[in-house]
mmCIF file of C-alpha atoms in Angstrom:
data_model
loop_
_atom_site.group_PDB
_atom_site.id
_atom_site.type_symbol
_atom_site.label_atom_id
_atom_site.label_comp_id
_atom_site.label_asym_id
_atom_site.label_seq_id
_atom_site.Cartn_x
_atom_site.Cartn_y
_atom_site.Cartn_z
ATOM 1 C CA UNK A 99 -13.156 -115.847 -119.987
ATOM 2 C CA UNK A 100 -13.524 -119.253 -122.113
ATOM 3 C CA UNK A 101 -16.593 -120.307 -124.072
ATOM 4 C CA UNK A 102 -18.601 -122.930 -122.475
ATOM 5 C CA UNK A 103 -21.357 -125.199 -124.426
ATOM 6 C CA UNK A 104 -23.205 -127.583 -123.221
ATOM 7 C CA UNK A 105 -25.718 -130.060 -125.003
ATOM 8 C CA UNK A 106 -28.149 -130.419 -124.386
ATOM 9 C CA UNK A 107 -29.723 -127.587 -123.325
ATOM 10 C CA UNK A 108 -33.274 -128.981 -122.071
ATOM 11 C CA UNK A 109 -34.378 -132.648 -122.486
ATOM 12 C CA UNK A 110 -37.297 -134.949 -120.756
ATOM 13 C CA UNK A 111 -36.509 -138.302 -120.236
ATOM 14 C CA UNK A 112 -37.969 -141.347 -118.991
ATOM 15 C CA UNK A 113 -37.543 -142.474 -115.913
ATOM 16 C CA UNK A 114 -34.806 -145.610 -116.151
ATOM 17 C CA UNK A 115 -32.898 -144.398 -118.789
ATOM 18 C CA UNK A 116 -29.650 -142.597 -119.263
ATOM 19 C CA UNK A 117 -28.833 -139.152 -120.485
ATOM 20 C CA UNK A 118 -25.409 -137.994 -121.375
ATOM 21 C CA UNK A 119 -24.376 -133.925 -121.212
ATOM 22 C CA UNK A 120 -21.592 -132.774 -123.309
ATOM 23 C CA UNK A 121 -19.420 -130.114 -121.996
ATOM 24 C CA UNK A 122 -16.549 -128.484 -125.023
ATOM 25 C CA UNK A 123 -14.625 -125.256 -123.808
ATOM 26 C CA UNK A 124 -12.734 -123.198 -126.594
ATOM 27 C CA UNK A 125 -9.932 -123.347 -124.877
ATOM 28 C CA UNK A 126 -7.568 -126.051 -122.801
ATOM 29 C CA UNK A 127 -8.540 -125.773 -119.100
ATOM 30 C CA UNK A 128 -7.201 -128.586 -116.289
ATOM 31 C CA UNK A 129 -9.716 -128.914 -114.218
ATOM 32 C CA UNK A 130 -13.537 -128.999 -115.056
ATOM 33 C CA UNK A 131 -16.326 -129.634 -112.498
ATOM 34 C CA UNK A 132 -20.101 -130.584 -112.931
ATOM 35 C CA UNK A 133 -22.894 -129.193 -110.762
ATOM 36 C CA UNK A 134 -26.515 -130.088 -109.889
ATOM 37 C CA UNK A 135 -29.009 -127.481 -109.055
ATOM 38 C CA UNK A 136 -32.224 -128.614 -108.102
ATOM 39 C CA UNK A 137 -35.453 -126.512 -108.362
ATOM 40 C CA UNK A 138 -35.030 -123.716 -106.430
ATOM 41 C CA UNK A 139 -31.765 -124.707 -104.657
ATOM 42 C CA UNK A 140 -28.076 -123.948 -105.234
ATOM 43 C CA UNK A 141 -25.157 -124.839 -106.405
ATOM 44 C CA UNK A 142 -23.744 -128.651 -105.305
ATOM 45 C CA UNK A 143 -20.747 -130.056 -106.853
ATOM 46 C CA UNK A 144 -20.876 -133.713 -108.376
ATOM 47 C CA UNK A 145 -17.225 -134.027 -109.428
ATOM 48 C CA UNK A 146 -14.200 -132.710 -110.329
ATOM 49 C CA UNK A 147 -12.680 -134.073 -113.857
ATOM 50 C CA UNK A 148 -8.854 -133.932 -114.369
ATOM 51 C CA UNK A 149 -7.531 -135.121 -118.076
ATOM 52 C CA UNK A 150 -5.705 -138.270 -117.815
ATOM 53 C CA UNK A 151 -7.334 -139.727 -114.412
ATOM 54 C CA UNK A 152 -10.475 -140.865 -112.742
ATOM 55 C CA UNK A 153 -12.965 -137.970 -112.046
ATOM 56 C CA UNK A 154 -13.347 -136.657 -107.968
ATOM 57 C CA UNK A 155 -16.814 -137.412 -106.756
ATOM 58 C CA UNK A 156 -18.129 -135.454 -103.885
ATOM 59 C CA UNK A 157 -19.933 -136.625 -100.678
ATOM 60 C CA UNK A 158 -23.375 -138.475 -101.987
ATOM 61 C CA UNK A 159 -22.214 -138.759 -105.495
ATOM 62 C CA UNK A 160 -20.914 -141.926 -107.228
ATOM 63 C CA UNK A 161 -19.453 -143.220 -110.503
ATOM 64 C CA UNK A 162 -22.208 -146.048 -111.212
ATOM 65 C CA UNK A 163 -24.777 -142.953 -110.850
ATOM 66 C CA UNK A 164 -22.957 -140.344 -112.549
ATOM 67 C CA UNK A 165 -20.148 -141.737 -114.735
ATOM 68 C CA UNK A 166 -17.570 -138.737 -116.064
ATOM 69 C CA UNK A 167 -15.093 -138.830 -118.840
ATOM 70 C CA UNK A 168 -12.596 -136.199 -119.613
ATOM 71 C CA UNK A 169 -11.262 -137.088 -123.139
ATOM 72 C CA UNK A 170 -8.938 -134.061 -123.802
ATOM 73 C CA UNK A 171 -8.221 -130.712 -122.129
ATOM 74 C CA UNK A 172 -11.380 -129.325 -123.818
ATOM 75 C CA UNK A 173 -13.857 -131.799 -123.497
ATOM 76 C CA UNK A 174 -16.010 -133.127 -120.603
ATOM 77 C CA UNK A 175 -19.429 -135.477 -120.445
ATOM 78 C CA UNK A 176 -21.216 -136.265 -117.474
ATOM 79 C CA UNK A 177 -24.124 -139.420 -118.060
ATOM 80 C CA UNK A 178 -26.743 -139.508 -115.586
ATOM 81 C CA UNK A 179 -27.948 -142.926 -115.394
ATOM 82 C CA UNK A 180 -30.972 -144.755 -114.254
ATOM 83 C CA UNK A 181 -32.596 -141.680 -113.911
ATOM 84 C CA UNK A 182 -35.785 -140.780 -111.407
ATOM 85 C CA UNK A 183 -37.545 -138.222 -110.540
ATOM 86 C CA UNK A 184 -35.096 -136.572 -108.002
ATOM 87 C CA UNK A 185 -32.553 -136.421 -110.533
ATOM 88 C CA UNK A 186 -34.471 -133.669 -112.397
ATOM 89 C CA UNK A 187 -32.093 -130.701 -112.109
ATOM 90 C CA UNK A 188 -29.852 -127.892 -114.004
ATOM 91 C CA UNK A 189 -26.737 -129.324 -114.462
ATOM 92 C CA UNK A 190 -23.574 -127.336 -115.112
ATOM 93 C CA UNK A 191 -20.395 -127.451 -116.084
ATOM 94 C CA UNK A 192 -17.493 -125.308 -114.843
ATOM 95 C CA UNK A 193 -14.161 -124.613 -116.077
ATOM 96 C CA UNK A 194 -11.506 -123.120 -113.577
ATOM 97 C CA UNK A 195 -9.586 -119.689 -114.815
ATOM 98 C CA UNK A 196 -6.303 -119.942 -113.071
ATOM 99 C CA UNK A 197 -5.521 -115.880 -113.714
ATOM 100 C CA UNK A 198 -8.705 -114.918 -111.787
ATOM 101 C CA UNK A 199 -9.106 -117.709 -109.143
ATOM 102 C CA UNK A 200 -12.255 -118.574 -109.967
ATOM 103 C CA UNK A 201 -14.889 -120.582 -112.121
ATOM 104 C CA UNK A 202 -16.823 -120.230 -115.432
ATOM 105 C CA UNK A 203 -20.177 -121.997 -115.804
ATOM 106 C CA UNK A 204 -21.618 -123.077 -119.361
ATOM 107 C CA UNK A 205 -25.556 -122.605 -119.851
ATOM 108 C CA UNK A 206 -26.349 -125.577 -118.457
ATOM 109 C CA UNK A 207 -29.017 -128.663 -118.626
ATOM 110 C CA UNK A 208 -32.221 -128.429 -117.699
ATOM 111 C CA UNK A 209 -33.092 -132.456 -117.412
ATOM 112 C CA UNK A 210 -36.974 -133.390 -116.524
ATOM 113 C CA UNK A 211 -37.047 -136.700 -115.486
ATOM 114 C CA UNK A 212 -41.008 -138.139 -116.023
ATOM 115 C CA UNK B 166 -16.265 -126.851 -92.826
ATOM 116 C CA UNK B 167 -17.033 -123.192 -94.632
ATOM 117 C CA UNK B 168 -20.751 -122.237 -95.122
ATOM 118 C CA UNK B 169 -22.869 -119.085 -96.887
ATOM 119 C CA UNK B 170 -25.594 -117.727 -95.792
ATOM 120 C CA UNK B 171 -28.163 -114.948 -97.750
ATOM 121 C CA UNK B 172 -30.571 -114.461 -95.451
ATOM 122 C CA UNK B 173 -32.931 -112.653 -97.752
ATOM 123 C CA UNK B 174 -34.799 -115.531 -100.177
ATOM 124 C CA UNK B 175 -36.076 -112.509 -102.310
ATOM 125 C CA UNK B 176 -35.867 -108.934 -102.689
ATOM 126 C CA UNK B 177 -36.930 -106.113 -105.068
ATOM 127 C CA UNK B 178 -35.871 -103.043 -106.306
ATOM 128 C CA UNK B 179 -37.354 -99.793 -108.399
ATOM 129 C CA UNK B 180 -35.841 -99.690 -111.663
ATOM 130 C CA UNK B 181 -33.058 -96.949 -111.237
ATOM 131 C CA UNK B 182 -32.569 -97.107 -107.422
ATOM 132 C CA UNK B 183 -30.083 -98.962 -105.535
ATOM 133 C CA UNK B 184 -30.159 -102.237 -104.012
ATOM 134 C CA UNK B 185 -27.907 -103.910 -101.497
ATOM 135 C CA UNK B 186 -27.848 -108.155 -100.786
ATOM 136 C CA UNK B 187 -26.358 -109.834 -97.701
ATOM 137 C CA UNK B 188 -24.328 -112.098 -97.572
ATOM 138 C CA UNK B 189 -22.461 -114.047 -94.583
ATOM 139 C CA UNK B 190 -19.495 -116.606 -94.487
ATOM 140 C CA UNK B 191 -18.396 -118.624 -91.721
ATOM 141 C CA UNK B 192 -14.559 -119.794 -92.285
ATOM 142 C CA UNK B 193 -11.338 -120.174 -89.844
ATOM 143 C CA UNK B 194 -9.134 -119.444 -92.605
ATOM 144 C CA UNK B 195 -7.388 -116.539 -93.250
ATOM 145 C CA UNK B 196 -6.963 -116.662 -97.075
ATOM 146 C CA UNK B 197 -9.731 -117.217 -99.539
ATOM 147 C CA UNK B 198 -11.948 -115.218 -102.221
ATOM 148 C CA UNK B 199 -15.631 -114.202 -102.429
ATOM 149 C CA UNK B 200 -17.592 -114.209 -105.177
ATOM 150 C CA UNK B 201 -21.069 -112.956 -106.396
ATOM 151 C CA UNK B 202 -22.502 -114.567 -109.544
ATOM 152 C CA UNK B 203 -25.892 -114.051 -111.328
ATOM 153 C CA UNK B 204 -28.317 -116.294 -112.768
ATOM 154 C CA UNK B 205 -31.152 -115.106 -114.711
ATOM 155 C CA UNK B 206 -33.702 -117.029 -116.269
ATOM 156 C CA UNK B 207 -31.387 -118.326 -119.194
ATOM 157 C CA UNK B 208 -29.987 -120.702 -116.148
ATOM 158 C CA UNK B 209 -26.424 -119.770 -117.083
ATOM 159 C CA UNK B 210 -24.017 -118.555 -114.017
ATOM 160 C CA UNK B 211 -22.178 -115.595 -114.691
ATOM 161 C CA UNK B 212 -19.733 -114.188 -112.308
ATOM 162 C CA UNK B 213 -20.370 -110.310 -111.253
ATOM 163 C CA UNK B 214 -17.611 -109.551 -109.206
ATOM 164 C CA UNK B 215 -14.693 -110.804 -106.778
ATOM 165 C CA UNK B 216 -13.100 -109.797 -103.654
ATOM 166 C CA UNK B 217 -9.452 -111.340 -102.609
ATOM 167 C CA UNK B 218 -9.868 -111.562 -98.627
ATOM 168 C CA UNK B 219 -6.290 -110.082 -98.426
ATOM 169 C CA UNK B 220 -7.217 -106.859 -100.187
ATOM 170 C CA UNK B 221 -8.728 -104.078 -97.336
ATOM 171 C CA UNK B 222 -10.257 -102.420 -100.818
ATOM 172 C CA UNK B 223 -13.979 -103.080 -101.619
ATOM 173 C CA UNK B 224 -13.996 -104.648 -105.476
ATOM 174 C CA UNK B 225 -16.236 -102.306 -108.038
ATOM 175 C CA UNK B 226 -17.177 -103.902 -111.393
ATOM 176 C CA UNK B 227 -19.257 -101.052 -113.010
ATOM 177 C CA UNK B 228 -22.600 -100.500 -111.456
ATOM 178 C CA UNK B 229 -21.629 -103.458 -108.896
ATOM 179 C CA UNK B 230 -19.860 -102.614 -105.853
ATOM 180 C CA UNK B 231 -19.348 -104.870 -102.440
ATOM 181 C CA UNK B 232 -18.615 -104.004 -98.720
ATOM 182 C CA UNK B 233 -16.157 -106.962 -97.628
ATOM 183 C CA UNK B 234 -16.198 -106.651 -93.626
ATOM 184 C CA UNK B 235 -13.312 -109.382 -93.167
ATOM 185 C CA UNK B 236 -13.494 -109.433 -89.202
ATOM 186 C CA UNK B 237 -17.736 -109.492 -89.799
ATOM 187 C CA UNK B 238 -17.373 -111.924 -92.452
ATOM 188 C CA UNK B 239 -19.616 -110.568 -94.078
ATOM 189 C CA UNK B 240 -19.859 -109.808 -98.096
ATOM 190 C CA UNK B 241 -22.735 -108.026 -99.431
ATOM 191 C CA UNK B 242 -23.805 -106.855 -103.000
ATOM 192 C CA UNK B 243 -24.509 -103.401 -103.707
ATOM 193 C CA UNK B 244 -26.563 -102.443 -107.189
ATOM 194 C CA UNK B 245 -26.741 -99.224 -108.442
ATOM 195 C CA UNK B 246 -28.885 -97.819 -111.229
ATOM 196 C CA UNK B 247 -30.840 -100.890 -111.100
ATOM 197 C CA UNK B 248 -31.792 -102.011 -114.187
ATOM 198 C CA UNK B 249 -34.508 -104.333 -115.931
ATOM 199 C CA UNK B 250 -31.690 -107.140 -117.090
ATOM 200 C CA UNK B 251 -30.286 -107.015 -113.340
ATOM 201 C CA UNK B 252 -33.577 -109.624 -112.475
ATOM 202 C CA UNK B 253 -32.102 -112.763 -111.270
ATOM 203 C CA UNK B 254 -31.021 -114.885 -109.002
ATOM 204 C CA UNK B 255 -27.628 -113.774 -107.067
ATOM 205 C CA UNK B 256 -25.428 -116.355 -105.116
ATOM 206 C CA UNK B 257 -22.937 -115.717 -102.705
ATOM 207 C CA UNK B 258 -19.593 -117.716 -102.894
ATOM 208 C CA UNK B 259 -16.671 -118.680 -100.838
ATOM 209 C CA UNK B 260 -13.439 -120.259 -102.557
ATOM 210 C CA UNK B 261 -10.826 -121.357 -100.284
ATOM 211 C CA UNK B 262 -6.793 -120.353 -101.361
ATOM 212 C CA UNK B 263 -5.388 -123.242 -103.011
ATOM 213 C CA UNK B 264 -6.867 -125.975 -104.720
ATOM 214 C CA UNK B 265 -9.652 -124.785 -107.157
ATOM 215 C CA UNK B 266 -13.347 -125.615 -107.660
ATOM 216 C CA UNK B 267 -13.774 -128.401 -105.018
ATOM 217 C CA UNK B 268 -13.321 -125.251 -102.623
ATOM 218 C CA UNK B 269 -16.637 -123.465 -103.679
ATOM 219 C CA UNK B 270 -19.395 -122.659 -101.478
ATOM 220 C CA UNK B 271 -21.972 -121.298 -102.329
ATOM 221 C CA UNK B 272 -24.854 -119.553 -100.686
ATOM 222 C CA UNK B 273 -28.675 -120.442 -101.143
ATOM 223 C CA UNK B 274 -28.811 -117.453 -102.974
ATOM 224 C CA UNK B 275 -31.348 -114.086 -103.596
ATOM 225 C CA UNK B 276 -33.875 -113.420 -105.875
ATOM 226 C CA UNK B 277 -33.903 -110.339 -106.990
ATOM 227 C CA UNK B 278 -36.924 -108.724 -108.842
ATOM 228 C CA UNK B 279 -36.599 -105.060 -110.958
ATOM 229 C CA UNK B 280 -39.786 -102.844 -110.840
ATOM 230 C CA UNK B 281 -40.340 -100.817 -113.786
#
C-alpha cells in the first residue's frame, strides 16, 4: 500500500485563523479524499481531489470553508479557514488503491481549535 | 442511500480469547465491498480486511476472519488470539462498485478494549 504523510500531525489554533494540512503520497494516485472525524464520531468525507480540476465537495462542505488544491499526482492540501470551535477534528487524508478497491488513510491531524 | 450500523459502542475481550463485532449494511445494490479498518490511539486508519460481495467465501487476513451473510447484510469481525495491540477502535465500511472513495460508508464504529 502507498506511504501517506500528513503535516501536521497535532496543532492548536486560534479561533479565526486558518490552518493548512499537507497530504504527500510516495507514489502517483488519481484520486485523493479528505475526511473529518470529530471527537468520538466517524468517518465523513469533505472532498474528493482529482489532479488537474476543481476538488468534489460533499453535502455541508464548501470551498470558501475548506479550500483544496491538488498540485501533482502526489500531493494534496486541505486549509481550514476561519476556524471555530466545531471545526476541532482528526482530519485525514485518503488515497484510493485501484488493485484492491479500496482506500489508504495517512496519520492524520488532530486540529484543536481554542 | 447506503448506511452502517455497529450496534455495539464498546466491547472487551480477555487477552488470548476470541472476539466477534457486528456489523449491519442496508444497500439495494447488488455489487459492492465491505471493509473493516482499525484505529488505535495513533489516530491513523488502517484497513484489516475486505470482503467482495460477489465472493460466497468469508475473507481471513491472519488472526482476522469475517462472516459476510449477503441476504442478512450483515458483516461482522471475528478476532482470534486477541492480543494487547488489537485495542482500538474498529469501523465498519461499505464501498459501492464503481466510482471510488465518494462511495464509502462507514459505520459509527466499536471500541474495542484487550484485558490482560
Amino acid at each position: 500500500s502507498a506511504v501517506i504523510s500528513q503535516k501536521p500531525s497535532r496543532d492548536i489554533c486560534q479561533r479565526g485563523t486558518s490552518l493548512t494540512i499537507q497530504c504527500q503520497v510516495d507514489s502517483q494516485v488519481t484520486m485523493m479524499f479528505w475526511y473529518r472525524q470529530q471527537p468520538g464520531q466517524s468517518l465523513t468525507l469533505i472532498a474528493t481531489a482529482n489532479q488537474g480540476s476543481e476538488a468534489t465537495y460533499e453535502s455541508g462542505f464548501v470551498i470558501d470553508k475548506f479550500p483544496i488544491s491538488r498540485p501533482n499526482l502526489t500531493f494534496s492540501t486541505l486549509t481550514v479557514s476561519n476556524m471555530s470551535p466545531e471545526d476541532s477534528s482528526i482530519y485525514l487524508c485518503s488515497v484510493e488503491d485501484p488493485y484492491r478497491d479500496t482506500i489508504y488513510f495517512g496519520e492524520g491531524s488532530w486540529l484543536t481549535v481554542v | 442511500a447506503q448506511t452502517v450500523t455497529q450496534s455495539q459502542p464498546e466491547m472487551s475481550v480477555q487477552e488470548a480469547e476470541t472476539v466477534t463485532l457486528s456489523c449491519t449494511y442496508d444497500t439495494s445494490e447488488s455489487d459492492y465491498y465491505l471493509f473493516w479498518y482499525k484505529q488505535p490511539p495513533s489516530r491513523q486508519m488502517i484497513l484489516v480486511i475486505r470482503q467482495e460481495a460477489y465472493k460466497q467465501q468469508n475473507a481471513t487476513e491472519n488472526r482476522f476472519s469475517v462472516n459476510f451473510q449477503k441476504a442478512a447484510k450483515s458483516f461482522s469481525l471475528k478476532i482470534s488470539d486477541s492480543q494487547l495491540g488489537d485495542a482500538a477502535m474498529y469501523f465498519c465500511a461499505y464501498r459501492s462498485s464503481g466510482n471510488y472513495g465518494q462511495n464509502f460508508v462507514f459505520g459509527p464504529g466499536t471500541r474495542l478494549s484487550v484485558l490482560p
